[in-house]
């Protein structure tokens, strides 16, 4: 089994596993992250096979949709990879990436680092920014039946938890809690440059949002 065949099998497995996923964490999210990762690989020195397989498997079972269980995703990925021709050390590396890719830094007990993790993490974070990032965020807010915006709840990180449980705070607040912080968390220089552009787009989106909210024509 060649590396190309393992990658192709992984695509089929992920596409099938995510057929009922929420719109912001579906197969098309995976495909964008995979494309982002391949772009970043052009200017980084890393093992491209590991980056490709890990970017495809990184959200195979997101804990948000599995009662907070952070073990399901890595476990599902491991069971799949054991059916493929992949060296054990590469398999373990892919699993470590899946465990650590999340925004919060993944498992608090882990201090795992690798160039391959940095690339997959940047590729995933880029998809949380810009026009796609905005679409995903409102889709997720709608999925949770959250309000779009509530002017009585300041959209500022420290104050936003006041009247809502964090997971049900207005979607606009998520920009301040996470999206606008991401550009400073990029690992690679090429991701930093893309993030900067997408960040500025979101800032002007928010500016327009508030103008329209307040009745500007
Ligand atoms: P990660 O993949 O780094 O763990 P998440 O899965 O938490 O990040 O977030 C992925 C995307 O899901 C975010 O970029 C955002 O679009 C959406 N999302 C997550 N949490 C919320 C929330 N509370 N409100 C709105 N959107 C959210
Ligand atoms: Ni993701």
PDB file of C-alpha atoms and ligand atoms in Angstrom:
ATOM      1  CA  UNK A   1       0.000   0.000   0.000  1.00  0.00           C
ATOM      2  CA  UNK A   2       1.613   3.267  -1.130  1.00  0.00           C
ATOM      3  CA  UNK A   3       1.405   6.555   0.802  1.00  0.00           C
ATOM      4  CA  UNK A   4      -0.886   7.860  -1.946  1.00  0.00           C
ATOM      5  CA  UNK A   5      -3.267   4.957  -1.416  1.00  0.00           C
ATOM      6  CA  UNK A   6      -3.304   5.502   2.366  1.00  0.00           C
ATOM      7  CA  UNK A   7      -4.181   9.168   1.763  1.00  0.00           C
ATOM      8  CA  UNK A   8      -6.916   8.236  -0.683  1.00  0.00           C
ATOM      9  CA  UNK A   9      -8.341   5.632   1.736  1.00  0.00           C
ATOM     10  CA  UNK A  10      -8.237   8.230   4.507  1.00  0.00           C
ATOM     11  CA  UNK A  11     -10.219  10.699   2.399  1.00  0.00           C
ATOM     12  CA  UNK A  12     -12.911   8.078   1.754  1.00  0.00           C
ATOM     13  CA  UNK A  13     -13.052   7.091   5.424  1.00  0.00           C
ATOM     14  CA  UNK A  14     -13.358  10.697   6.630  1.00  0.00           C
ATOM     15  CA  UNK A  15     -15.901  11.721   4.009  1.00  0.00           C
ATOM     16  CA  UNK A  16     -18.085   8.766   4.961  1.00  0.00           C
ATOM     17  CA  UNK A  17     -17.676   9.316   8.727  1.00  0.00           C
ATOM     18  CA  UNK A  18     -18.667  12.989   8.512  1.00  0.00           C
ATOM     19  CA  UNK A  19     -21.718  12.661   6.275  1.00  0.00           C
ATOM     20  CA  UNK A  20     -24.098  13.908   9.011  1.00  0.00           C
ATOM     21  CA  UNK A  21     -21.712  16.469  10.552  1.00  0.00           C
ATOM     22  CA  UNK A  22     -22.606  20.089  11.403  1.00  0.00           C
ATOM     23  CA  UNK A  23     -21.844  22.390   8.442  1.00  0.00           C
ATOM     24  CA  UNK A  24     -18.778  24.029  10.003  1.00  0.00           C
ATOM     25  CA  UNK A  25     -17.131  20.723  10.921  1.00  0.00           C
ATOM     26  CA  UNK A  26     -18.080  18.667   7.880  1.00  0.00           C
ATOM     27  CA  UNK A  27     -16.095  17.071   5.041  1.00  0.00           C
ATOM     28  CA  UNK A  28     -15.731  20.431   3.286  1.00  0.00           C
ATOM     29  CA  UNK A  29     -14.045  21.864   6.415  1.00  0.00           C
ATOM     30  CA  UNK A  30     -11.651  18.910   6.279  1.00  0.00           C
ATOM     31  CA  UNK A  31     -10.993  19.483   2.584  1.00  0.00           C
ATOM     32  CA  UNK A  32     -10.226  23.187   3.171  1.00  0.00           C
ATOM     33  CA  UNK A  33      -7.887  22.366   6.075  1.00  0.00           C
ATOM     34  CA  UNK A  34      -6.186  19.718   3.942  1.00  0.00           C
ATOM     35  CA  UNK A  35      -5.742  22.250   1.097  1.00  0.00           C
ATOM     36  CA  UNK A  36      -4.438  24.875   3.547  1.00  0.00           C
ATOM     37  CA  UNK A  37      -1.989  22.349   4.980  1.00  0.00           C
ATOM     38  CA  UNK A  38      -0.682  21.418   1.532  1.00  0.00           C
ATOM     39  CA  UNK A  39      -0.184  25.111   0.784  1.00  0.00           C
ATOM     40  CA  UNK A  40       1.756  25.653   4.037  1.00  0.00           C
ATOM     41  CA  UNK A  41       3.896  22.587   3.280  1.00  0.00           C
ATOM     42  CA  UNK A  42       5.339  24.411   0.261  1.00  0.00           C
ATOM     43  CA  UNK A  43       7.231  26.782   2.535  1.00  0.00           C
ATOM     44  CA  UNK A  44       7.929  24.473   5.499  1.00  0.00           C
ATOM     45  CA  UNK A  45      10.250  21.535   5.980  1.00  0.00           C
ATOM     46  CA  UNK A  46       8.069  18.727   7.293  1.00  0.00           C
ATOM     47  CA  UNK A  47       6.878  15.189   6.645  1.00  0.00           C
ATOM     48  CA  UNK A  48       4.095  15.790   4.144  1.00  0.00           C
ATOM     49  CA  UNK A  49       2.547  12.322   4.529  1.00  0.00           C
ATOM     50  CA  UNK A  50       1.997  12.883   8.260  1.00  0.00           C
ATOM     51  CA  UNK A  51       0.640  16.393   7.698  1.00  0.00           C
ATOM     52  CA  UNK A  52      -1.780  15.176   5.020  1.00  0.00           C
ATOM     53  CA  UNK A  53      -3.095  12.200   6.989  1.00  0.00           C
ATOM     54  CA  UNK A  54      -3.387  14.185  10.226  1.00  0.00           C
ATOM     55  CA  UNK A  55      -5.174  17.131   8.593  1.00  0.00           C
ATOM     56  CA  UNK A  56      -7.689  14.703   7.091  1.00  0.00           C
ATOM     57  CA  UNK A  57      -8.315  12.970  10.442  1.00  0.00           C
ATOM     58  CA  UNK A  58      -8.097  15.969  12.806  1.00  0.00           C
ATOM     59  CA  UNK A  59     -11.867  16.359  13.369  1.00  0.00           C
ATOM     60  CA  UNK A  60     -12.964  12.761  12.879  1.00  0.00           C
ATOM     61  CA  UNK A  61     -14.933  12.920  16.142  1.00  0.00           C
ATOM     62  CA  UNK A  62     -14.890  16.428  17.632  1.00  0.00           C
ATOM     63  CA  UNK A  63     -15.467  16.281  21.398  1.00  0.00           C
ATOM     64  CA  UNK A  64     -17.986  19.159  21.113  1.00  0.00           C
ATOM     65  CA  UNK A  65     -20.323  16.775  19.350  1.00  0.00           C
ATOM     66  CA  UNK A  66     -19.502  13.772  21.537  1.00  0.00           C
ATOM     67  CA  UNK A  67     -20.385  14.912  25.042  1.00  0.00           C
ATOM     68  CA  UNK A  68     -16.952  16.446  25.636  1.00  0.00           C
ATOM     69  CA  UNK A  69     -15.173  13.110  25.214  1.00  0.00           C
ATOM     70  CA  UNK A  70     -11.682  13.949  23.914  1.00  0.00           C
ATOM     71  CA  UNK A  71     -10.663  10.310  23.475  1.00  0.00           C
ATOM     72  CA  UNK A  72     -13.165   9.314  20.764  1.00  0.00           C
ATOM     73  CA  UNK A  73     -11.477  11.174  17.878  1.00  0.00           C
ATOM     74  CA  UNK A  74      -7.950   9.836  18.446  1.00  0.00           C
ATOM     75  CA  UNK A  75      -9.359   6.361  19.099  1.00  0.00           C
ATOM     76  CA  UNK A  76     -11.413   6.326  15.878  1.00  0.00           C
ATOM     77  CA  UNK A  77      -8.381   7.516  13.934  1.00  0.00           C
ATOM     78  CA  UNK A  78      -6.189   4.801  15.493  1.00  0.00           C
ATOM     79  CA  UNK A  79      -8.644   2.010  14.662  1.00  0.00           C
ATOM     80  CA  UNK A  80      -8.786   3.237  11.050  1.00  0.00           C
ATOM     81  CA  UNK A  81      -5.008   3.678  10.687  1.00  0.00           C
ATOM     82  CA  UNK A  82      -4.398   0.163  12.004  1.00  0.00           C
ATOM     83  CA  UNK A  83      -6.133  -1.089   8.832  1.00  0.00           C
ATOM     84  CA  UNK A  84      -3.604   0.842   6.701  1.00  0.00           C
ATOM     85  CA  UNK A  85       0.048   0.339   5.821  1.00  0.00           C
ATOM     86  CA  UNK A  86       1.671   2.956   8.028  1.00  0.00           C
ATOM     87  CA  UNK A  87       4.742   2.739  10.232  1.00  0.00           C
ATOM     88  CA  UNK A  88       3.912   2.560  13.939  1.00  0.00           C
ATOM     89  CA  UNK A  89       5.909   5.717  14.735  1.00  0.00           C
ATOM     90  CA  UNK A  90       4.030   7.637  12.018  1.00  0.00           C
ATOM     91  CA  UNK A  91       0.702   6.351  13.339  1.00  0.00           C
ATOM     92  CA  UNK A  92       1.616   7.543  16.853  1.00  0.00           C
ATOM     93  CA  UNK A  93       2.684  10.933  15.477  1.00  0.00           C
ATOM     94  CA  UNK A  94      -0.649  11.381  13.646  1.00  0.00           C
ATOM     95  CA  UNK A  95      -2.565  10.499  16.837  1.00  0.00           C
ATOM     96  CA  UNK A  96      -0.509  13.019  18.857  1.00  0.00           C
ATOM     97  CA  UNK A  97      -1.375  15.709  16.311  1.00  0.00           C
ATOM     98  CA  UNK A  98      -5.094  14.903  16.536  1.00  0.00           C
ATOM     99  CA  UNK A  99      -4.900  15.051  20.344  1.00  0.00           C
ATOM    100  CA  UNK A 100      -3.130  18.404  20.334  1.00  0.00           C
ATOM    101  CA  UNK A 101      -4.565  20.331  17.392  1.00  0.00           C
ATOM    102  CA  UNK A 102      -7.484  21.973  19.181  1.00  0.00           C
ATOM    103  CA  UNK A 103      -7.490  25.677  19.984  1.00  0.00           C
ATOM    104  CA  UNK A 104      -7.185  25.129  23.731  1.00  0.00           C
ATOM    105  CA  UNK A 105      -3.946  23.335  23.151  1.00  0.00           C
ATOM    106  CA  UNK A 106      -5.510  19.927  23.497  1.00  0.00           C
ATOM    107  CA  UNK A 107      -4.674  17.720  26.444  1.00  0.00           C
ATOM    108  CA  UNK A 108      -3.349  19.777  29.316  1.00  0.00           C
ATOM    109  CA  UNK A 109      -0.967  16.961  30.282  1.00  0.00           C
ATOM    110  CA  UNK A 110       0.689  17.001  26.854  1.00  0.00           C
ATOM    111  CA  UNK A 111       3.687  19.088  25.905  1.00  0.00           C
ATOM    112  CA  UNK A 112       3.974  17.497  22.493  1.00  0.00           C
ATOM    113  CA  UNK A 113       5.402  19.679  19.710  1.00  0.00           C
ATOM    114  CA  UNK A 114       6.312  19.034  16.094  1.00  0.00           C
ATOM    115  CA  UNK A 115       6.541  20.989  12.861  1.00  0.00           C
ATOM    116  CA  UNK A 116       3.797  18.733  11.489  1.00  0.00           C
ATOM    117  CA  UNK A 117       1.481  19.658  14.402  1.00  0.00           C
ATOM    118  CA  UNK A 118       2.224  23.351  13.829  1.00  0.00           C
ATOM    119  CA  UNK A 119       1.178  23.084  10.196  1.00  0.00           C
ATOM    120  CA  UNK A 120      -2.066  21.185  10.849  1.00  0.00           C
ATOM    121  CA  UNK A 121      -2.931  23.592  13.670  1.00  0.00           C
ATOM    122  CA  UNK A 122      -2.353  26.630  11.442  1.00  0.00           C
ATOM    123  CA  UNK A 123      -4.328  25.053   8.588  1.00  0.00           C
ATOM    124  CA  UNK A 124      -7.271  24.439  10.957  1.00  0.00           C
ATOM    125  CA  UNK A 125      -7.087  27.919  12.493  1.00  0.00           C
ATOM    126  CA  UNK A 126      -7.023  29.585   9.074  1.00  0.00           C
ATOM    127  CA  UNK A 127     -10.412  28.009   8.350  1.00  0.00           C
ATOM    128  CA  UNK A 128     -11.808  29.741  11.457  1.00  0.00           C
ATOM    129  CA  UNK A 129     -10.946  33.156   9.943  1.00  0.00           C
ATOM    130  CA  UNK A 130     -12.196  35.351   7.105  1.00  0.00           C
ATOM    131  CA  UNK A 131     -15.425  34.889   5.167  1.00  0.00           C
ATOM    132  CA  UNK A 132     -15.489  31.136   5.788  1.00  0.00           C
ATOM    133  CA  UNK A 133     -14.756  31.687   9.468  1.00  0.00           C
ATOM    134  CA  UNK A 134     -17.716  34.049   9.725  1.00  0.00           C
ATOM    135  CA  UNK A 135     -20.013  31.568   7.954  1.00  0.00           C
ATOM    136  CA  UNK A 136     -18.897  28.682  10.175  1.00  0.00           C
ATOM    137  CA  UNK A 137     -19.374  30.713  13.315  1.00  0.00           C
ATOM    138  CA  UNK A 138     -22.934  31.758  12.537  1.00  0.00           C
ATOM    139  CA  UNK A 139     -23.715  28.235  11.409  1.00  0.00           C
ATOM    140  CA  UNK A 140     -22.475  26.857  14.727  1.00  0.00           C
ATOM    141  CA  UNK A 141     -24.413  29.531  16.656  1.00  0.00           C
ATOM    142  CA  UNK A 142     -27.565  28.584  14.727  1.00  0.00           C
ATOM    143  CA  UNK A 143     -26.913  24.913  15.342  1.00  0.00           C
ATOM    144  CA  UNK A 144     -26.861  25.721  19.098  1.00  0.00           C
ATOM    145  CA  UNK A 145     -29.897  28.014  18.732  1.00  0.00           C
ATOM    146  CA  UNK A 146     -27.864  30.939  20.109  1.00  0.00           C
ATOM    147  CA  UNK A 147     -28.769  34.589  19.488  1.00  0.00           C
ATOM    148  CA  UNK A 148     -26.812  36.359  16.741  1.00  0.00           C
ATOM    149  CA  UNK A 149     -26.110  39.392  18.895  1.00  0.00           C
ATOM    150  CA  UNK A 150     -27.474  40.878  22.114  1.00  0.00           C
ATOM    151  CA  UNK A 151     -26.609  44.553  22.641  1.00  0.00           C
ATOM    152  CA  UNK A 152     -27.320  44.224  26.379  1.00  0.00           C
ATOM    153  CA  UNK A 153     -24.409  41.772  26.638  1.00  0.00           C
ATOM    154  CA  UNK A 154     -21.148  43.562  25.939  1.00  0.00           C
ATOM    155  CA  UNK A 155     -19.222  41.634  23.322  1.00  0.00           C
ATOM    156  CA  UNK A 156     -16.079  41.940  25.363  1.00  0.00           C
ATOM    157  CA  UNK A 157     -14.264  38.818  26.582  1.00  0.00           C
ATOM    158  CA  UNK A 158     -14.454  39.535  30.323  1.00  0.00           C
ATOM    159  CA  UNK A 159     -18.062  40.638  30.296  1.00  0.00           C
ATOM    160  CA  UNK A 160     -19.564  38.274  27.786  1.00  0.00           C
ATOM    161  CA  UNK A 161     -20.247  35.454  30.233  1.00  0.00           C
ATOM    162  CA  UNK A 162     -22.559  37.617  32.344  1.00  0.00           C
ATOM    163  CA  UNK A 163     -26.025  36.594  31.207  1.00  0.00           C
ATOM    164  CA  UNK A 164     -25.401  33.484  29.175  1.00  0.00           C
ATOM    165  CA  UNK A 165     -23.725  30.184  29.703  1.00  0.00           C
ATOM    166  CA  UNK A 166     -20.533  30.410  27.655  1.00  0.00           C
ATOM    167  CA  UNK A 167     -21.743  27.848  25.115  1.00  0.00           C
ATOM    168  CA  UNK A 168     -24.928  29.848  24.571  1.00  0.00           C
ATOM    169  CA  UNK A 169     -23.524  33.363  24.418  1.00  0.00           C
ATOM    170  CA  UNK A 170     -24.398  35.430  21.339  1.00  0.00           C
ATOM    171  CA  UNK A 171     -22.439  34.415  18.259  1.00  0.00           C
ATOM    172  CA  UNK A 172     -20.899  37.882  17.903  1.00  0.00           C
ATOM    173  CA  UNK A 173     -19.178  37.278  21.246  1.00  0.00           C
ATOM    174  CA  UNK A 174     -17.307  34.328  19.777  1.00  0.00           C
ATOM    175  CA  UNK A 175     -15.384  36.763  17.587  1.00  0.00           C
ATOM    176  CA  UNK A 176     -13.919  38.394  20.717  1.00  0.00           C
ATOM    177  CA  UNK A 177     -13.513  35.154  22.667  1.00  0.00           C
ATOM    178  CA  UNK A 178     -11.640  33.346  19.918  1.00  0.00           C
ATOM    179  CA  UNK A 179     -11.633  34.450  16.292  1.00  0.00           C
ATOM    180  CA  UNK A 180      -9.919  37.813  16.726  1.00  0.00           C
ATOM    181  CA  UNK A 181      -7.235  36.206  18.909  1.00  0.00           C
ATOM    182  CA  UNK A 182      -6.193  33.620  16.341  1.00  0.00           C
ATOM    183  CA  UNK A 183      -3.934  35.737  14.153  1.00  0.00           C
ATOM    184  CA  UNK A 184      -1.443  35.998  17.018  1.00  0.00           C
ATOM    185  CA  UNK A 185      -1.470  32.241  17.571  1.00  0.00           C
ATOM    186  CA  UNK A 186      -0.243  31.158  14.154  1.00  0.00           C
ATOM    187  CA  UNK A 187       2.930  29.051  14.179  1.00  0.00           C
ATOM    188  CA  UNK A 188       4.274  29.453  10.635  1.00  0.00           C
ATOM    189  CA  UNK A 189       5.126  32.665   8.799  1.00  0.00           C
ATOM    190  CA  UNK A 190       3.030  31.810   5.762  1.00  0.00           C
ATOM    191  CA  UNK A 191      -0.047  31.231   7.953  1.00  0.00           C
ATOM    192  CA  UNK A 192       0.620  34.512   9.796  1.00  0.00           C
ATOM    193  CA  UNK A 193       0.407  36.447   6.522  1.00  0.00           C
ATOM    194  CA  UNK A 194      -2.857  34.780   5.448  1.00  0.00           C
ATOM    195  CA  UNK A 195      -4.311  35.175   8.945  1.00  0.00           C
ATOM    196  CA  UNK A 196      -3.565  38.901   8.944  1.00  0.00           C
ATOM    197  CA  UNK A 197      -5.613  39.410   5.766  1.00  0.00           C
ATOM    198  CA  UNK A 198      -8.530  37.300   7.029  1.00  0.00           C
ATOM    199  CA  UNK A 199      -8.398  39.060  10.410  1.00  0.00           C
ATOM    200  CA  UNK A 200      -8.697  42.480   8.795  1.00  0.00           C
ATOM    201  CA  UNK A 201     -11.661  41.253   6.769  1.00  0.00           C
ATOM    202  CA  UNK A 202     -13.447  40.189   9.982  1.00  0.00           C
ATOM    203  CA  UNK A 203     -12.714  43.532  11.646  1.00  0.00           C
ATOM    204  CA  UNK A 204     -14.359  45.382   8.759  1.00  0.00           C
ATOM    205  CA  UNK A 205     -17.249  42.882   8.804  1.00  0.00           C
ATOM    206  CA  UNK A 206     -17.893  43.661  12.485  1.00  0.00           C
ATOM    207  CA  UNK A 207     -17.704  47.378  11.800  1.00  0.00           C
ATOM    208  CA  UNK A 208     -20.359  47.036   9.085  1.00  0.00           C
ATOM    209  CA  UNK A 209     -22.438  44.738  11.324  1.00  0.00           C
ATOM    210  CA  UNK A 210     -22.658  47.351  14.108  1.00  0.00           C
ATOM    211  CA  UNK A 211     -23.409  50.136  11.633  1.00  0.00           C
ATOM    212  CA  UNK A 212     -26.347  48.239  10.182  1.00  0.00           C
ATOM    213  CA  UNK A 213     -27.496  47.145  13.644  1.00  0.00           C
ATOM    214  CA  UNK A 214     -27.682  50.787  14.684  1.00  0.00           C
ATOM    215  CA  UNK A 215     -29.723  51.712  11.656  1.00  0.00           C
ATOM    216  CA  UNK A 216     -27.093  53.209   9.394  1.00  0.00           C
ATOM    217  CA  UNK A 217     -28.221  52.949   5.804  1.00  0.00           C
TER     218      UNK A 217
HETATM  219  P1  LIG B   1     -10.906  23.811  17.219  1.00  0.00           P
HETATM  220  O1  LIG B   1     -11.146  23.075  15.913  1.00  0.00           O
HETATM  221  O2  LIG B   1      -9.622  24.580  17.224  1.00  0.00           O
HETATM  222  O3  LIG B   1     -11.161  22.972  18.443  1.00  0.00           O
HETATM  223  P2  LIG B   1     -13.482  24.675  17.479  1.00  0.00           P
HETATM  224  O4  LIG B   1     -13.900  23.359  16.887  1.00  0.00           O
HETATM  225  O5  LIG B   1     -13.835  25.009  18.885  1.00  0.00           O
HETATM  226  O6  LIG B   1     -11.955  24.913  17.264  1.00  0.00           O
HETATM  227  O7  LIG B   1     -14.076  25.780  16.578  1.00  0.00           O
HETATM  228  C1  LIG B   1     -14.197  25.623  15.214  1.00  0.00           C
HETATM  229  C2  LIG B   1     -15.218  26.590  14.737  1.00  0.00           C
HETATM  230  O8  LIG B   1     -16.496  26.302  15.301  1.00  0.00           O
HETATM  231  C3  LIG B   1     -14.956  28.011  15.178  1.00  0.00           C
HETATM  232  O9  LIG B   1     -14.053  28.639  14.352  1.00  0.00           O
HETATM  233  C4  LIG B   1     -16.308  28.625  15.095  1.00  0.00           C
HETATM  234  O10 LIG B   1     -16.612  28.951  13.765  1.00  0.00           O
HETATM  235  C5  LIG B   1     -17.182  27.502  15.544  1.00  0.00           C
HETATM  236  N1  LIG B   1     -17.474  27.638  16.974  1.00  0.00           N
HETATM  237  C6  LIG B   1     -16.944  26.968  18.015  1.00  0.00           C
HETATM  238  N2  LIG B   1     -17.482  27.395  19.185  1.00  0.00           N
HETATM  239  C7  LIG B   1     -18.382  28.351  18.867  1.00  0.00           C
HETATM  240  C8  LIG B   1     -19.278  29.193  19.602  1.00  0.00           C
HETATM  241  N3  LIG B   1     -19.393  29.125  20.939  1.00  0.00           N
HETATM  242  N4  LIG B   1     -20.040  30.082  18.910  1.00  0.00           N
HETATM  243  C9  LIG B   1     -19.967  30.151  17.563  1.00  0.00           C
HETATM  244  N5  LIG B   1     -19.139  29.401  16.820  1.00  0.00           N
HETATM  245  C10 LIG B   1     -18.360  28.515  17.446  1.00  0.00           C
HETATM  246 NI1  LIG B   2     -11.055  21.567  12.348  1.00  0.00          NI
END
